[in-house]
Coordinates of N, CA, C and O in Angstrom, one line a residue:
L16 N 0.8 -1.2 0.0 CA 0.0 0.0 0.0 C 0.9 1.2 0.0 O 1.8 1.3 0.8
C17 N 0.5 2.2 -0.8 CA 1.3 3.5 -0.8 C 0.8 4.4 0.3 O -0.3 4.1 0.8
P18 N 1.5 5.4 0.6 CA 1.1 6.4 1.6 C -0.3 7.0 1.3 O -1.0 7.4 2.2
G19 N -0.6 7.1 0.1 CA -1.9 7.7 -0.3 C -3.1 6.8 -0.5 O -4.2 7.3 -0.8
C20 N -2.9 5.5 -0.4 CA -4.0 4.6 -0.5 C -5.1 4.9 0.5 O -4.8 5.0 1.7
G21 N -6.3 5.0 0.1 CA -7.4 5.2 1.0 C -7.8 6.7 1.0 O -8.7 7.0 1.8
V22 N -7.1 7.6 0.3 CA -7.4 9.0 0.3 C -8.9 9.3 -0.1 O -9.6 10.0 0.5
T23 N -9.3 8.7 -1.2 CA -10.7 8.9 -1.7 C -11.7 8.4 -0.7 O -12.6 9.1 -0.3
R24 N -11.5 7.2 -0.1 CA -12.4 6.7 0.9 C -12.4 7.6 2.2 O -13.4 7.8 2.8
M25 N -11.2 8.1 2.5 CA -11.1 9.0 3.7 C -11.9 10.3 3.4 O -12.7 10.8 4.3
C26 N -11.8 10.9 2.2 CA -12.5 12.1 1.9 C -14.0 11.9 1.9 O -14.8 12.7 2.4
L27 N -14.4 10.8 1.3 CA -15.9 10.4 1.3 C -16.4 10.2 2.7 O -17.5 10.7 3.0
A28 N -15.6 9.6 3.6 CA -16.0 9.4 4.9 C -16.1 10.7 5.7 O -17.0 11.0 6.4
L29 N -15.2 11.6 5.4 CA -15.2 13.0 6.0 C -16.5 13.7 5.6 O -17.1 14.5 6.3
L30 N -16.8 13.6 4.3 CA -18.0 14.3 3.8 C -19.3 13.7 4.5 O -20.3 14.5 4.7
R31 N -19.3 12.5 4.9 CA -20.4 11.9 5.7 C -20.2 12.1 7.2 O -21.0 11.6 8.0
L32 N -19.1 12.9 7.6 CA -18.8 13.1 9.0 C -18.5 11.8 9.8 O -18.8 11.7 11.0
D33 N -18.0 10.8 9.1 CA -17.7 9.5 9.6 C -16.2 9.5 9.9 O -15.3 9.1 9.1
L34 N -15.8 10.0 11.1 CA -14.4 10.1 11.5 C -13.7 8.7 11.7 O -12.6 8.5 11.3
A35 N -14.5 7.7 12.2 CA -13.9 6.4 12.3 C -13.6 5.8 11.0 O -12.6 5.2 10.8
G36 N -14.5 6.0 10.0 CA -14.2 5.5 8.6 C -13.1 6.2 8.0 O -12.3 5.5 7.3
A37 N -13.0 7.5 8.2 CA -11.8 8.2 7.7 C -10.5 7.7 8.3 O -9.5 7.6 7.6
W38 N -10.6 7.5 9.6 CA -9.4 7.0 10.3 C -8.9 5.6 9.7 O -7.8 5.4 9.5
R39 N -9.9 4.7 9.5 CA -9.6 3.4 8.9 C -9.0 3.5 7.5 O -8.2 2.7 7.1
A40 N -9.5 4.5 6.8 CA -9.1 4.6 5.4 C -7.6 5.1 5.3 O -6.8 4.5 4.5
N41 N -7.3 6.1 6.0 CA -5.9 6.7 6.0 C -5.7 7.5 7.2 O -5.9 8.7 7.2
A42 N -5.2 6.9 8.3 CA -5.0 7.6 9.5 C -3.9 8.7 9.5 O -4.1 9.7 10.0
A43 N -2.9 8.4 8.7 CA -1.8 9.4 8.7 C -2.2 10.7 8.0 O -1.9 11.8 8.5
L44 N -2.9 10.6 6.9 CA -3.4 11.8 6.3 C -4.4 12.5 7.1 O -4.4 13.8 7.2
L45 N -5.3 11.8 7.8 CA -6.3 12.4 8.6 C -5.6 13.2 9.7 O -6.0 14.3 10.0
L46 N -4.5 12.7 10.3 CA -3.8 13.4 11.4 C -3.1 14.6 10.8 O -3.0 15.7 11.5
A47 N -2.6 14.5 9.6 CA -1.8 15.6 9.0 C -2.7 16.7 8.3 O -2.2 17.8 8.0
L48 N -3.9 16.4 8.1 CA -4.8 17.2 7.3 C -4.9 18.7 7.8 O -4.8 19.6 7.1
P49 N -5.1 18.9 9.1 CA -5.1 20.3 9.6 C -3.9 21.0 9.3 O -3.9 22.2 8.9
M50 N -2.7 20.4 9.5 CA -1.4 21.0 9.2 C -1.3 21.3 7.7 O -0.8 22.4 7.4
L51 N -1.7 20.4 6.9 CA -1.6 20.6 5.4 C -2.5 21.8 5.0 O -2.1 22.6 4.2
I52 N -3.7 21.9 5.6 CA -4.6 23.0 5.2 C -4.1 24.3 5.7 O -4.1 25.3 4.9
L53 N -3.6 24.4 6.9 CA -3.0 25.6 7.4 C -1.8 26.0 6.6 O -1.6 27.2 6.3
L54 N -0.9 25.1 6.2 CA 0.2 25.4 5.4 C -0.2 25.9 4.0 O 0.4 26.9 3.5
A55 N -1.2 25.3 3.4 CA -1.6 25.7 2.1 C -2.2 27.1 2.2 O -2.0 28.0 1.3
V56 N -3.0 27.4 3.2 CA -3.7 28.7 3.4 C -2.6 29.8 3.6 O -2.6 30.8 3.0
R57 N -1.6 29.4 4.4 CA -0.5 30.4 4.7 C 0.3 30.7 3.4 O 0.6 31.9 3.1
L58 N 0.6 29.7 2.7 CA 1.4 29.9 1.4 C 0.6 30.8 0.4 O 1.1 31.6 -0.2
M59 N -0.7 30.5 0.3 CA -1.6 31.3 -0.6 C -1.7 32.7 -0.1 O -1.6 33.7 -0.9
W60 N -1.8 32.9 1.3 CA -1.9 34.3 1.8 C -0.7 35.1 1.6 O -0.7 36.2 1.2
V61 N 0.5 34.5 1.8 CA 1.8 35.2 1.6 C 1.9 35.5 0.1 O 2.4 36.6 -0.2
Y62 N 1.5 34.6 -0.8 CA 1.6 34.9 -2.2 C 0.7 36.0 -2.6 O 1.1 36.9 -3.4
V63 N -0.5 36.1 -2.1 CA -1.4 37.1 -2.5 C -0.9 38.5 -2.0 O -1.0 39.5 -2.6
R64 N -0.4 38.5 -0.7 CA 0.0 39.7 -0.1 C 1.3 40.3 -0.6 O 1.5 41.5 -0.8
T65 N 2.3 39.3 -0.9 CA 3.6 39.8 -1.2 C 4.1 39.4 -2.6 O 5.1 39.9 -3.1
G66 N 3.5 38.4 -3.2 CA 3.9 37.8 -4.5 C 5.0 36.8 -4.3 O 5.5 36.3 -5.3
R67 N 5.4 36.5 -3.1 CA 6.5 35.6 -2.9 C 6.0 34.2 -3.1 O 5.0 33.7 -2.5
R68 N 6.7 33.4 -4.0 CA 6.3 32.1 -4.3 C 6.9 31.0 -3.5 O 6.4 29.9 -3.3
M69 N 8.1 31.3 -3.0 CA 8.9 30.3 -2.3 C 8.5 30.2 -0.8 O 8.3 31.3 -0.2
P70 N 8.4 29.0 -0.2 CA 8.2 29.0 1.2 C 9.3 29.5 2.0 O 10.5 29.5 1.6
S71 N 9.0 30.0 3.2 CA 10.1 30.4 4.1 C 10.9 29.2 4.6 O 10.5 28.0 4.4
R72 N 12.0 29.4 5.3 CA 12.8 28.3 5.8 C 12.0 27.4 6.7 O 12.1 26.2 6.6
G73 N 11.2 28.0 7.6 CA 10.4 27.2 8.5 C 9.3 26.3 7.8 O 9.1 25.2 8.1
E74 N 8.7 27.0 6.8 CA 7.7 26.2 6.0 C 8.4 25.1 5.2 O 7.8 24.0 5.0
E75 N 9.5 25.4 4.7 CA 10.3 24.4 3.9 C 10.6 23.2 4.8 O 10.5 22.0 4.4
R76 N 11.0 23.5 6.0 CA 11.3 22.4 7.0 C 10.1 21.6 7.3 O 10.1 20.3 7.4
L77 N 8.9 22.3 7.4 CA 7.7 21.6 7.7 C 7.3 20.7 6.5 O 6.9 19.5 6.7
I78 N 7.5 21.2 5.3 CA 7.2 20.4 4.1 C 8.0 19.1 4.1 O 7.5 18.0 3.8
W79 N 9.3 19.3 4.3 CA 10.2 18.1 4.3 C 9.9 17.1 5.4 O 10.0 15.9 5.3
G80 N 9.5 17.7 6.6 CA 9.0 16.8 7.7 C 7.8 16.0 7.3 O 7.7 14.8 7.7
L81 N 6.9 16.6 6.6 CA 5.7 15.9 6.1 C 6.1 14.9 5.1 O 5.5 13.8 5.1
V82 N 7.0 15.1 4.2 CA 7.5 14.1 3.3 C 8.0 12.9 4.0 O 7.7 11.8 3.7
V83 N 8.9 13.1 5.0 CA 9.4 12.0 5.8 C 8.3 11.3 6.5 O 8.3 10.1 6.6
Y84 N 7.4 12.0 7.1 CA 6.3 11.4 7.8 C 5.5 10.5 6.9 O 5.1 9.4 7.3
F85 N 5.1 10.9 5.7 CA 4.3 10.1 4.8 C 5.1 8.9 4.3 O 4.6 7.9 4.0
L86 N 6.4 9.1 4.0 CA 7.3 8.0 3.6 C 7.3 6.9 4.7 O 7.2 5.7 4.5
A87 N 7.5 7.4 6.0 CA 7.5 6.5 7.1 C 6.2 5.7 7.2 O 6.1 4.5 7.5
W88 N 5.1 6.5 7.0 CA 3.8 5.9 7.1 C 3.6 4.8 6.0 O 3.1 3.7 6.3
G89 N 4.1 5.1 4.8 CA 4.1 4.1 3.7 C 4.8 2.8 4.1 O 4.4 1.7 3.8
V90 N 5.9 2.9 4.8 CA 6.7 1.7 5.2 C 6.0 1.0 6.3 O 5.8 -0.2 6.3
L91 N 5.6 1.8 7.3 CA 5.0 1.2 8.5 C 3.7 0.5 8.2 O 3.4 -0.6 8.8
R92 N 2.9 1.1 7.4 CA 1.6 0.4 7.1 C 1.7 -0.9 6.3 O 0.9 -1.8 6.4
N93 N 2.8 -1.0 5.6 CA 3.1 -2.3 4.9 C 3.7 -3.3 5.9 O 3.5 -4.5 5.7
L94 N 4.4 -2.9 6.9 CA 5.0 -3.8 7.8 C 3.9 -4.3 8.8 O 4.0 -5.5 9.3
M95 N 2.9 -3.5 9.1 CA 1.8 -3.9 10.0 C 0.8 -4.8 9.3 O 0.1 -5.5 10.0
A96 N 0.8 -4.8 7.9 CA -0.2 -5.5 7.2 C 0.1 -7.0 7.1 O 1.1 -7.5 7.3

């Protein structure tokens, strides 16, 4: 299973407000979703206000941290299966 397997099922479960179903579909993405939304909103806000396209150093570290997090999730979910 890849780190993104279950994303569609998770989104459909969230639309039905079924948090347990969303958790079963892709727990890692469900946990990271608030951070991803805040990061996307912040990057869009900075772009609209300043025209700056590149993330700041802190945002860049957060992005790389999320990449490592999802790669680790991809490995762990296959070891647990």
